[in-house]
Short mmCIF file of C-alpha atoms in Angstrom, two decimals:
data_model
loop_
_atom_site.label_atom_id
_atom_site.label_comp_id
_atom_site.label_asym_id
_atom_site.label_seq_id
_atom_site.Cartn_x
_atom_site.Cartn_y
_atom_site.Cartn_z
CA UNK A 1 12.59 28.96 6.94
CA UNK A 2 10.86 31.42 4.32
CA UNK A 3 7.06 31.79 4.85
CA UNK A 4 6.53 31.97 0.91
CA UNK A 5 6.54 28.63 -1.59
CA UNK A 6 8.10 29.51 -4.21
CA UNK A 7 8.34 27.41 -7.46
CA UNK A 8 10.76 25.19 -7.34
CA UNK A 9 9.87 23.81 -3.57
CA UNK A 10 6.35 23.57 -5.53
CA UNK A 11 7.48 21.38 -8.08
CA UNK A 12 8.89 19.27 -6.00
CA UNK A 13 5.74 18.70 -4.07
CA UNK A 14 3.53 18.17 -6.87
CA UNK A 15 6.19 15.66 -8.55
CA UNK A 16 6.03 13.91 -5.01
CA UNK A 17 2.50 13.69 -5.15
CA UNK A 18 2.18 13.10 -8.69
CA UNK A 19 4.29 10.27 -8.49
CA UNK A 20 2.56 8.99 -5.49
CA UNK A 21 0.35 5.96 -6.11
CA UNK A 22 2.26 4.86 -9.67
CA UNK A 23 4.23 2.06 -8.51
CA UNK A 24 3.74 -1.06 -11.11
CA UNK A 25 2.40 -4.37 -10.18
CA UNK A 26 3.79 -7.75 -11.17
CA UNK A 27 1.56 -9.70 -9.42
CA UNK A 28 -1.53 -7.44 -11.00
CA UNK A 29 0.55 -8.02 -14.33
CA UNK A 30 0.22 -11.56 -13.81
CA UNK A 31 -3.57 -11.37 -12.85
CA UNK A 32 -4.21 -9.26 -15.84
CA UNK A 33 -2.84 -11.57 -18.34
CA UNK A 34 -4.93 -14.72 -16.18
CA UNK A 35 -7.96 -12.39 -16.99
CA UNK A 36 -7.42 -11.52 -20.22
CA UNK A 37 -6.71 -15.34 -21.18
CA UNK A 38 -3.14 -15.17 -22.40
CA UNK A 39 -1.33 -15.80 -19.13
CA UNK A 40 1.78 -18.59 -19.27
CA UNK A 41 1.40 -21.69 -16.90
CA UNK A 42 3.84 -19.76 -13.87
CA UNK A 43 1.60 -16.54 -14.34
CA UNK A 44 -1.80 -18.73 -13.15
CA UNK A 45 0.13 -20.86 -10.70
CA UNK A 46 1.20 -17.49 -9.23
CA UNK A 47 -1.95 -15.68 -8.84
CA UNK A 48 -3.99 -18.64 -7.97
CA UNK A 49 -1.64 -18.87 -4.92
CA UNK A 50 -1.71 -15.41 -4.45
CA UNK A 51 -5.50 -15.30 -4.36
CA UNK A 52 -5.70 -18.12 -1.64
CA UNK A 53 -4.01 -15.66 0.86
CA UNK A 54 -4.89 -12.64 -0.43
CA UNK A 55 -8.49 -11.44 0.04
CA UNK A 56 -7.35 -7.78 -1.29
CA UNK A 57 -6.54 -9.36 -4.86
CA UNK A 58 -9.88 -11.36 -4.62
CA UNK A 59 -11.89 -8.54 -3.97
CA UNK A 60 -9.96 -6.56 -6.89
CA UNK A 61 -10.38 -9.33 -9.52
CA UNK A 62 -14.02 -9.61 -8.34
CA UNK A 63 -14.48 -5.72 -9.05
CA UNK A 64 -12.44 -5.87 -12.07
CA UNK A 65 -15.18 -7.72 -13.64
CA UNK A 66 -13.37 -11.89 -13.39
CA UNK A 67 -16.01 -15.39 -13.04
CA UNK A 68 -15.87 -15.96 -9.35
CA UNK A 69 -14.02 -19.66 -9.08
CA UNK A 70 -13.79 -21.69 -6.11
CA UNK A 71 -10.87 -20.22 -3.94
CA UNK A 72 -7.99 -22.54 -4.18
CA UNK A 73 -6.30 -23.06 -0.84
CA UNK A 74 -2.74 -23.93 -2.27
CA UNK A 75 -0.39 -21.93 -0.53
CA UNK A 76 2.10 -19.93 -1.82
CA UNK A 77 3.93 -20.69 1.30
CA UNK A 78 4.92 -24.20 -0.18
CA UNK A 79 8.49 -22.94 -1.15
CA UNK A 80 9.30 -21.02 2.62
CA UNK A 81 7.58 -23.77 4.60
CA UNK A 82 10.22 -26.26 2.89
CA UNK A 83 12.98 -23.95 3.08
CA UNK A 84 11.85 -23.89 6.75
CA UNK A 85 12.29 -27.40 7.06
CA UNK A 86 14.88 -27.65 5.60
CA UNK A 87 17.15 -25.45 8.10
CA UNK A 88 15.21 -27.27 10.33
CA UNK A 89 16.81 -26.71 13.73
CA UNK A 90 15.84 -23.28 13.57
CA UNK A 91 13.13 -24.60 16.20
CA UNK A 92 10.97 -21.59 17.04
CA UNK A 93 7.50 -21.84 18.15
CA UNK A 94 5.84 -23.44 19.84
CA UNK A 95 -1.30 -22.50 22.05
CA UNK A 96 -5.04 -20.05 22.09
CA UNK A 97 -4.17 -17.32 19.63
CA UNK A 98 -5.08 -13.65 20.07
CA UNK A 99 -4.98 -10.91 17.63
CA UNK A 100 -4.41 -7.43 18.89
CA UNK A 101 -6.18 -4.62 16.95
CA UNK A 102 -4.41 -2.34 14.73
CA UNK A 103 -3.74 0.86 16.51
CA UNK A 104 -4.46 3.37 13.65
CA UNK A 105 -5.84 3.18 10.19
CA UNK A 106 -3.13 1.64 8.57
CA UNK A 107 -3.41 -1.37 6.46
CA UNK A 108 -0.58 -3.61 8.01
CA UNK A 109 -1.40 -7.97 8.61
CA UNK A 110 0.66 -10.33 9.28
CA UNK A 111 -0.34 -13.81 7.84
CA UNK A 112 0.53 -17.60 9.04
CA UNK A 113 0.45 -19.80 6.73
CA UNK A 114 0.30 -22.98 8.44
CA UNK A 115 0.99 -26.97 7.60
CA UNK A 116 -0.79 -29.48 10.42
CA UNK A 117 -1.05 -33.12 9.90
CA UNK A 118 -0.74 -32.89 6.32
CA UNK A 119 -3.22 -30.02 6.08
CA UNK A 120 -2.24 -26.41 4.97
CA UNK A 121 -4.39 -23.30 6.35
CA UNK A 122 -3.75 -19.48 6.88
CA UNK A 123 -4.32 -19.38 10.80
CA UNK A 124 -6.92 -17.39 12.13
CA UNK A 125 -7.01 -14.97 15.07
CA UNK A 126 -8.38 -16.93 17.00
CA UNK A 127 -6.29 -20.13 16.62
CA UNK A 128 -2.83 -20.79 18.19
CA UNK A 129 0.18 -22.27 16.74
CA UNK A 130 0.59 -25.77 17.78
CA UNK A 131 3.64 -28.33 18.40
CA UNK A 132 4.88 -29.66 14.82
CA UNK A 133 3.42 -26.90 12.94
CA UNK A 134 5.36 -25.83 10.02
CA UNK A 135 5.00 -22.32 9.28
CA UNK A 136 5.65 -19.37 6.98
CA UNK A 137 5.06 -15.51 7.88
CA UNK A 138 4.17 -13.26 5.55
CA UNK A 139 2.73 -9.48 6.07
CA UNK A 140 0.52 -7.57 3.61
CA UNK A 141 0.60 -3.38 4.52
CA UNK A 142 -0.10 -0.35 2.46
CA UNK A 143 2.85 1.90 3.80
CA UNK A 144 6.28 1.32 4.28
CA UNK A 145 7.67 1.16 8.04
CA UNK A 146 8.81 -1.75 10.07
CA UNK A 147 8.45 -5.32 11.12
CA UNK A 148 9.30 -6.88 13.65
CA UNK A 149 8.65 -10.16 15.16
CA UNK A 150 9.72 -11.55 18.03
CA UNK A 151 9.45 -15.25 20.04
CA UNK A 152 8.81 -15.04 23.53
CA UNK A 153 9.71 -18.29 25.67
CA UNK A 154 7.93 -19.73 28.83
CA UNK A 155 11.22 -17.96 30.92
CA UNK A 156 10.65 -14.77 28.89
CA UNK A 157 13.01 -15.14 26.84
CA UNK A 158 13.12 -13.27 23.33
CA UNK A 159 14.64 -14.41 20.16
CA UNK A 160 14.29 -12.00 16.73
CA UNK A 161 12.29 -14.35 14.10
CA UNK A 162 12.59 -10.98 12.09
CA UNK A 163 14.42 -9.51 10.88
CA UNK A 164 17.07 -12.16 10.12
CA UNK A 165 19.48 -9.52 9.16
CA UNK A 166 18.92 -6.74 11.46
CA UNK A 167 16.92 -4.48 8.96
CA UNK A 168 13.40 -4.69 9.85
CA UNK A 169 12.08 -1.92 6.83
CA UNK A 170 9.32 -3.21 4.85
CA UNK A 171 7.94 -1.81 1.55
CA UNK A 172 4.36 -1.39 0.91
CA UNK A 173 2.87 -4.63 -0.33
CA UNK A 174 0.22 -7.79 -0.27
CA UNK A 175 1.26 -11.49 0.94
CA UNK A 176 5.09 -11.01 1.12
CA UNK A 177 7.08 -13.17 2.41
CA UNK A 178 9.04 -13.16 4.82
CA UNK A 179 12.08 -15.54 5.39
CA UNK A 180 11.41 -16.22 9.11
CA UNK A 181 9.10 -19.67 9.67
CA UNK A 182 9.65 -23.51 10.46
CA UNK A 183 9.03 -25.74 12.99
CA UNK A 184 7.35 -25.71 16.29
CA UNK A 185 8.99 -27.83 18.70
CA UNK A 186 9.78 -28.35 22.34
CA UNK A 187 6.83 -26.47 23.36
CA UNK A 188 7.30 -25.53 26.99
CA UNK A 189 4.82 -23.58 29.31
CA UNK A 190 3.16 -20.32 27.73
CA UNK A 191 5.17 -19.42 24.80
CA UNK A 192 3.78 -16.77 22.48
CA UNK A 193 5.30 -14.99 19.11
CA UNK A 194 4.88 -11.73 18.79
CA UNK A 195 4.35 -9.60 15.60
CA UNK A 196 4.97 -5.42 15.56
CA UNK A 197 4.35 -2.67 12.66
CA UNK A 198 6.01 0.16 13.34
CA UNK A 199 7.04 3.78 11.50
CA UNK A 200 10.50 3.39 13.07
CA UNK A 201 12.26 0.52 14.46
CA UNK A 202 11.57 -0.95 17.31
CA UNK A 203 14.80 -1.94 19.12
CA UNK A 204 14.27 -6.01 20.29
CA UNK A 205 15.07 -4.89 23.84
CA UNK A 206 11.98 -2.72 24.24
CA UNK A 207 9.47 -5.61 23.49
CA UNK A 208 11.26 -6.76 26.84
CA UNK A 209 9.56 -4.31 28.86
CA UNK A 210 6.01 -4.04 26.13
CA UNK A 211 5.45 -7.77 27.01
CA UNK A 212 3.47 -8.97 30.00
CA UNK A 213 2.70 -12.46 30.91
CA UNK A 214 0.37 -14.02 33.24
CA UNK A 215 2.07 -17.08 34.38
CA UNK A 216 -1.23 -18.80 36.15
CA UNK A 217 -3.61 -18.37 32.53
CA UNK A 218 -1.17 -17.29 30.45
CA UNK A 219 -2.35 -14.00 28.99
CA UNK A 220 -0.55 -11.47 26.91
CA UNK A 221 -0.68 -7.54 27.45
CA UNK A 222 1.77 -5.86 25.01
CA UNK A 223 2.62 -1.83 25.77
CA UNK A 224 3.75 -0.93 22.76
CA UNK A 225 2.12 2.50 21.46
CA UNK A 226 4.92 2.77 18.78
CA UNK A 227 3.68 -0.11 17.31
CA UNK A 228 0.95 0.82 14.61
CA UNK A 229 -0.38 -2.65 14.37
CA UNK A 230 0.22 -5.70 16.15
CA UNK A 231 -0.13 -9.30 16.37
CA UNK A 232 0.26 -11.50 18.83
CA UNK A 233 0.02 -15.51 18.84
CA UNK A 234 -0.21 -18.38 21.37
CA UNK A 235 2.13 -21.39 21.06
CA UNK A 236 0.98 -24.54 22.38
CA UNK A 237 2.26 -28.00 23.42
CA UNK B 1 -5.18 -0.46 -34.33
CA UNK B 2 -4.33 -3.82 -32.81
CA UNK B 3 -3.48 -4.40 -28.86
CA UNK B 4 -0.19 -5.27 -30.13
CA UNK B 5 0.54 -1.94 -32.14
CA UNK B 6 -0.84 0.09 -29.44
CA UNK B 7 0.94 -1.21 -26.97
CA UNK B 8 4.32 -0.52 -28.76
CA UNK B 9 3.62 2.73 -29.47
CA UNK B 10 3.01 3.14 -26.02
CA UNK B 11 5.92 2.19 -25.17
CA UNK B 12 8.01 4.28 -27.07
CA UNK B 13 5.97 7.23 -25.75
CA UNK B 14 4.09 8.06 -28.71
CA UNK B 15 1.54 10.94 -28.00
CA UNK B 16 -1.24 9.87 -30.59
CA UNK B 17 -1.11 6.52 -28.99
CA UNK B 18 -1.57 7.80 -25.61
CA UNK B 19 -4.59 9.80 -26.54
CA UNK B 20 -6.26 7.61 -28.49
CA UNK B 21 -5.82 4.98 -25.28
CA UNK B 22 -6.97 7.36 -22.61
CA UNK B 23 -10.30 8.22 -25.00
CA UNK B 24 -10.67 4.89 -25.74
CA UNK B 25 -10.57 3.36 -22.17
CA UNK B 26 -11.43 6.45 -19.78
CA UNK B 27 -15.08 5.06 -19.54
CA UNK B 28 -13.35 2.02 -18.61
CA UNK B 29 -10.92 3.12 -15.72
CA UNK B 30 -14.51 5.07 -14.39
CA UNK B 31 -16.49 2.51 -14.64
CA UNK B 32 -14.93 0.21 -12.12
CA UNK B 33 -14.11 2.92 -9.78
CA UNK B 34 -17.33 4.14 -9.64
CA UNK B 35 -18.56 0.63 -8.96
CA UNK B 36 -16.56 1.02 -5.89
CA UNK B 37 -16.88 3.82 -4.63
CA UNK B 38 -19.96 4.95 -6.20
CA UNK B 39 -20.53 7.82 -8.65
CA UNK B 40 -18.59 10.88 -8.27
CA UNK B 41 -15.87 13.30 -9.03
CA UNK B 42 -13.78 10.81 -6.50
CA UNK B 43 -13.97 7.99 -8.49
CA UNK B 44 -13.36 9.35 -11.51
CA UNK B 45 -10.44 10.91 -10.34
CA UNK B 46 -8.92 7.62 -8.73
CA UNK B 47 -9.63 6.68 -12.80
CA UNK B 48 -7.87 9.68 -14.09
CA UNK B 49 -4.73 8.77 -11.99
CA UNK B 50 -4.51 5.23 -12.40
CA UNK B 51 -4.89 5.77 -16.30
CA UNK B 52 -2.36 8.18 -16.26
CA UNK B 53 0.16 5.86 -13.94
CA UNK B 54 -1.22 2.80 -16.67
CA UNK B 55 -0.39 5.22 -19.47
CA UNK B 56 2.58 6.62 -18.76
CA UNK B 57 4.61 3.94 -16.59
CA UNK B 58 2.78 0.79 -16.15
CA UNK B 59 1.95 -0.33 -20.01
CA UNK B 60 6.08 -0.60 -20.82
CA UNK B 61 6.20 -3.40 -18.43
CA UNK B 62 3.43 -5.77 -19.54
CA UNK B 63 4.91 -8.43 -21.20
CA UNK B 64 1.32 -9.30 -22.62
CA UNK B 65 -0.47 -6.60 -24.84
CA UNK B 66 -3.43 -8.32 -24.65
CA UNK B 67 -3.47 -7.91 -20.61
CA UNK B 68 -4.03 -3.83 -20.96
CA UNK B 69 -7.20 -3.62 -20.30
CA UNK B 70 -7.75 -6.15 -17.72
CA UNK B 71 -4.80 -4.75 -15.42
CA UNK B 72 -6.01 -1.50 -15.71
CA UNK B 73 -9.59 -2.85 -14.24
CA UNK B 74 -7.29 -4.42 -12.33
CA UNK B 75 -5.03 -1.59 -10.61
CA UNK B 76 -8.53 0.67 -10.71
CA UNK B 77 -10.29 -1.88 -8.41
CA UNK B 78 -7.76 -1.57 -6.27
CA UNK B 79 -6.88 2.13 -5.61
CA UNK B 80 -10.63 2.27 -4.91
CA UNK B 81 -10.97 -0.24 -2.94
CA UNK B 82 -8.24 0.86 -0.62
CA UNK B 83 -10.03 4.09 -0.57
CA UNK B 84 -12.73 2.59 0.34
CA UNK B 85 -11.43 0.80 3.11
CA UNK B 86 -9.57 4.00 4.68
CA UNK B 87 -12.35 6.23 4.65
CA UNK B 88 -14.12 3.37 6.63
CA UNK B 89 -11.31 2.59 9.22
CA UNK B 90 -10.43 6.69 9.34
CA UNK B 91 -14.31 7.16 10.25
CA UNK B 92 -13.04 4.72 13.10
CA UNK B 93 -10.17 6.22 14.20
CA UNK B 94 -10.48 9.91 13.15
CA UNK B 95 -8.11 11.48 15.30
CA UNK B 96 -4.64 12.58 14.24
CA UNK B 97 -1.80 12.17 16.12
CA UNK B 98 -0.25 15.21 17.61
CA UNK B 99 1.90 17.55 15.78
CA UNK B 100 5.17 18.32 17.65
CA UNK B 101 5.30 21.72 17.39
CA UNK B 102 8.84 22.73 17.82
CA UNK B 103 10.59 19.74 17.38
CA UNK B 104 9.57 18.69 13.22
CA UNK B 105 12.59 17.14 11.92
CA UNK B 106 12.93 17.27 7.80
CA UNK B 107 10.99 14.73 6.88
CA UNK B 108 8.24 15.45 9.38
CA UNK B 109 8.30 19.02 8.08
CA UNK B 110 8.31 17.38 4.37
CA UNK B 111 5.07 14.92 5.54
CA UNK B 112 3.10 17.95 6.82
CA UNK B 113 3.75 19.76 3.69
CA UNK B 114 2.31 17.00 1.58
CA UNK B 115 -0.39 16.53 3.75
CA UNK B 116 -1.25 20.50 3.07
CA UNK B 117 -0.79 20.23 -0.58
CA UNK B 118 -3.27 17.26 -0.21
CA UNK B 119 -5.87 19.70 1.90
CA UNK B 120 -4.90 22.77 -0.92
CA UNK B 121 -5.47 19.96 -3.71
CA UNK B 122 -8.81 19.45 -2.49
CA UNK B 123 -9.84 23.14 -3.22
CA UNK B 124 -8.74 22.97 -6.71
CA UNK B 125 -11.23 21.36 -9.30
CA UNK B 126 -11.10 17.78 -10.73
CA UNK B 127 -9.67 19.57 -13.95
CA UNK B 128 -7.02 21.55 -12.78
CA UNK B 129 -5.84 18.46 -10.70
CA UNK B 130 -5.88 16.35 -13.77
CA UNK B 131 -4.07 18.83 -15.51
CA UNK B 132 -0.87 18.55 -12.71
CA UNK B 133 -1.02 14.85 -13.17
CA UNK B 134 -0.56 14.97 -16.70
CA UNK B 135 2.43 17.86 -16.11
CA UNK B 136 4.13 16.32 -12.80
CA UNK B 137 3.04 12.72 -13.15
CA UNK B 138 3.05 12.37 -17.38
CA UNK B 139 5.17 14.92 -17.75
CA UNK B 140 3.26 16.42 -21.27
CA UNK B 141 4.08 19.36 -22.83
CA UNK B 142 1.20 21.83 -22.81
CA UNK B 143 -0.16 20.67 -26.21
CA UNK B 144 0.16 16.82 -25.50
CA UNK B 145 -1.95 17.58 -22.05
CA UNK B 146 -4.51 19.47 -23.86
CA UNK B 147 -5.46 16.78 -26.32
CA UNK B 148 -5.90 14.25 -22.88
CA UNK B 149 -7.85 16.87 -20.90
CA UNK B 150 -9.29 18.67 -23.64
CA UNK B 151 -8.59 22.55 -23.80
CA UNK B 152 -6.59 24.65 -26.21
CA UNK B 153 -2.37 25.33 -25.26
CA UNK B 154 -3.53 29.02 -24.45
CA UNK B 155 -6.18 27.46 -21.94
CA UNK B 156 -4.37 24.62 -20.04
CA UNK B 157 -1.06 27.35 -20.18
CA UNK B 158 -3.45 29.81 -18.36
CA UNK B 159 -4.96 26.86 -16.19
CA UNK B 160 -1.70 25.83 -14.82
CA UNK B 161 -0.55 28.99 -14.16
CA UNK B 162 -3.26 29.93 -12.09
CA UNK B 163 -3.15 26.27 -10.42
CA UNK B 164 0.68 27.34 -9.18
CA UNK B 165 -0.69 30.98 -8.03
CA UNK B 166 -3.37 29.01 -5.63
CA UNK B 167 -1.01 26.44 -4.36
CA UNK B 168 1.63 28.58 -3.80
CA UNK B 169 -0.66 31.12 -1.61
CA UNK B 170 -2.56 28.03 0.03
CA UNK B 171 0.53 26.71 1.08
CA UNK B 172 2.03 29.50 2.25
CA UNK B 173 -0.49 30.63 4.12
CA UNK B 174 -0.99 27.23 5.95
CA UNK B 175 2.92 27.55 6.52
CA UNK B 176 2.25 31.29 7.97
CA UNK B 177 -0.32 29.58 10.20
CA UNK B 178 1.78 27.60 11.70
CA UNK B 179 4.81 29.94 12.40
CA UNK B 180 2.40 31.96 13.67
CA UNK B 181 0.90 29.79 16.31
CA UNK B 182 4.12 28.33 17.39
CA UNK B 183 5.47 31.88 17.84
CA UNK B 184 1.87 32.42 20.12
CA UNK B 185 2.49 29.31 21.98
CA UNK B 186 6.16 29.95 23.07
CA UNK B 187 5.38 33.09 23.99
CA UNK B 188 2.31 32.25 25.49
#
């Protein structure tokens, strides 16, 4: 390796950072046009959904100068949580709720959007899925990497809830969706799901030997220092 | 000039139009970042890029002229705000993770060199730095760059030239540095 820089490699690095932070926005695109009063019907719809799970875009149309409505809990999850439903025997979860802190300084979350006896709520830390639930996943994180999420059963089991497809990348973003969610049913014992940012993926077998459960109060410790953020759910009956 | 005619010329690239939007909504882009992240030459370079970015890529794609302004509040608010939020959580977790010394594969080797053009950025001044966005980012010719960051052809030519010359020894040395201490250590 030569010890100088010369132009060329220099070039390249400045283009790299130049280019750094310019990606465009649709969803800002949207917002912009609902601010500037010349959005179409989908444009609102959009954003107002988008806002309801997304306190990054409230805080930026806040700053950016927009009336402060009412925040509008409709969920943008309507469309997953009934494509959830509708594959239906997909059957995954199924109590207490605990959120493990982000390891580093990285901006990665991973939402639940949840439907309960005919009510429809993000769920908080400190809440656990519940029997019936319908459910849609979605992550918000500033740098690409990986996500994974995993099911663990009262046996200790694991099934993948994501990726579907075996390619757990992600791409920087806020409130996307993912296509894992649906039903919780035929809750047995302690049963917890299991969410993991990573830089590199995380092959499903190791979050066989990260996971620890407590059979007698059924508490999680997860050993996962590739992980860069993680988040970890209870599943009750 | 109307949002509409503005915005096409814009599009098509058109260098008056991309002055006359930069003078015109500079105070703008600095306003809400400094509302952010408070007054400063940080803020108002967080404007300078995302003006650039809104300038030279992002205005193409807005379907609705009339939305400019408002998404460029819009992406300003939240660049700085996700400044803002990183200095806070790296004030929480300020430690680095170890450097492998002997074992950097490509793209490690290619992070670490980004991350020392981001520490030899630093030393430059909000000008010159300005200046490379407009040449790596915008891609301007000398003159088009000199009507955006004000300064004649002769001065931004003499600018970037001496912006190269202090990255290229910054970097350098930091890469000398490091040859130099992993040579120490596995001889050490």
């Amino acid at each position: 390796m030569a010890e100088e820089i010369d132009d060329p490699e220099l070039s390249i690095l400045l283009s790299r950072w130049a280019s750094s932070t310019s990606d465009f926005d649709p969803l800002l695109a949207s917002a912009a046009a609902v601010l500037a009063g010349v959005a179409t019907q989908d444009q609102i719809e959009a954003v107002a959904q988008a806002r309801a799970r997304d306190s990054e875009l409230e805080r930026d149309f806040v700053v950016a100068g927009a009336p402060q409505p009412a925040r509008h809990r409709t969920w943008a999850v309507t469309s997953i949580l009934a494509a959830a439903a509708a594959v239906g025997g997909i059957a995954i979860l199924l109590p207490g709720s605990e959120e493990l802190q982000p390891k580093s300084g990285r901006y990665d979350r991973l939402s639940i959007a949840v439907e309960r006896d005919g009510r429809r709520f993000e769920l908080d830390p400190s809440q656990a899925l519940r029997e019936r639930d319908r459910f849609g996943l979605f992550y918000s994180a500033t740098d690409e990497g990986h996500l994974t999420v995993v099911h663990r059963s009262s046996g200790g089991d694991l099934t993948i809830l994501h990726p579907a497809d075996g390619n757990s990348a992600i791409a920087p973003g806020e409130g996307v969706p993912l296509t894992a969610g649906g039903i919780v049913r035929d809750v047995t014992g302690c049963e917890w799901m299991i969410a993991a940012f990573s830089a590199r993926p995380i092959a499903a077998d190791r979050f066989g030997t990260a996971i620890r459960v407590e059979d007698a109060d059924c508490r999680l410790s997860l050993e996962l220092p590739e992980a860069r953020a993680t988040r970890a759910v209870r599943i009750v009956k | 000039m109307d949002l509409r005619e503005l915005h096409q010329r814009l599009t098509r690239g058109d260098a008056a139009a991309q002055s006359e939007f930069w003078r015109s909504h500079l105070p703008i882009a600095r306003r809400v970042c400094r509302a952010v992240l408070g007054p400063g030459a940080e803020a108002d370079e967080v404007a300078d890029g995302a003006l650039i970015d809104f300038i030279f890529d992002h205005a193409h794609r807005l379907e609705q002229p009339e939305a400019m302004t408002a998404y460029l509040r819009l992406i300003c608010a939240r660049r700085a705000g996700r400044i803002r939020t990183r200095k806070r959580e790296l004030a929480i977790d300020a430690s680095p993770p170890p450097i492998e010394g002997a074992a950097i594969e490509e793209s490690a080797e290619r992070a670490l060199m980004m991350s020392r053009l981001t520490d030899c950025l630093q030393a430059l001044t909000p000008k010159a730095r300005l200046v490379l966005r407009l040449r790596y980012r915008a891609e301007l010719n000398i003159e088009n760059i000199g009507e955006i960051a004000g300064g004649t052809k002769q001065y931004i030519s003499k600018l970037l030239h001496q912006t190269h010359a202090k990255l290229r020894e910054c970097l350098s040395s930091k890469r000398r540095e490091r040859l130099l201490r992993q040579g120490l250590e596995q001889h050490g």
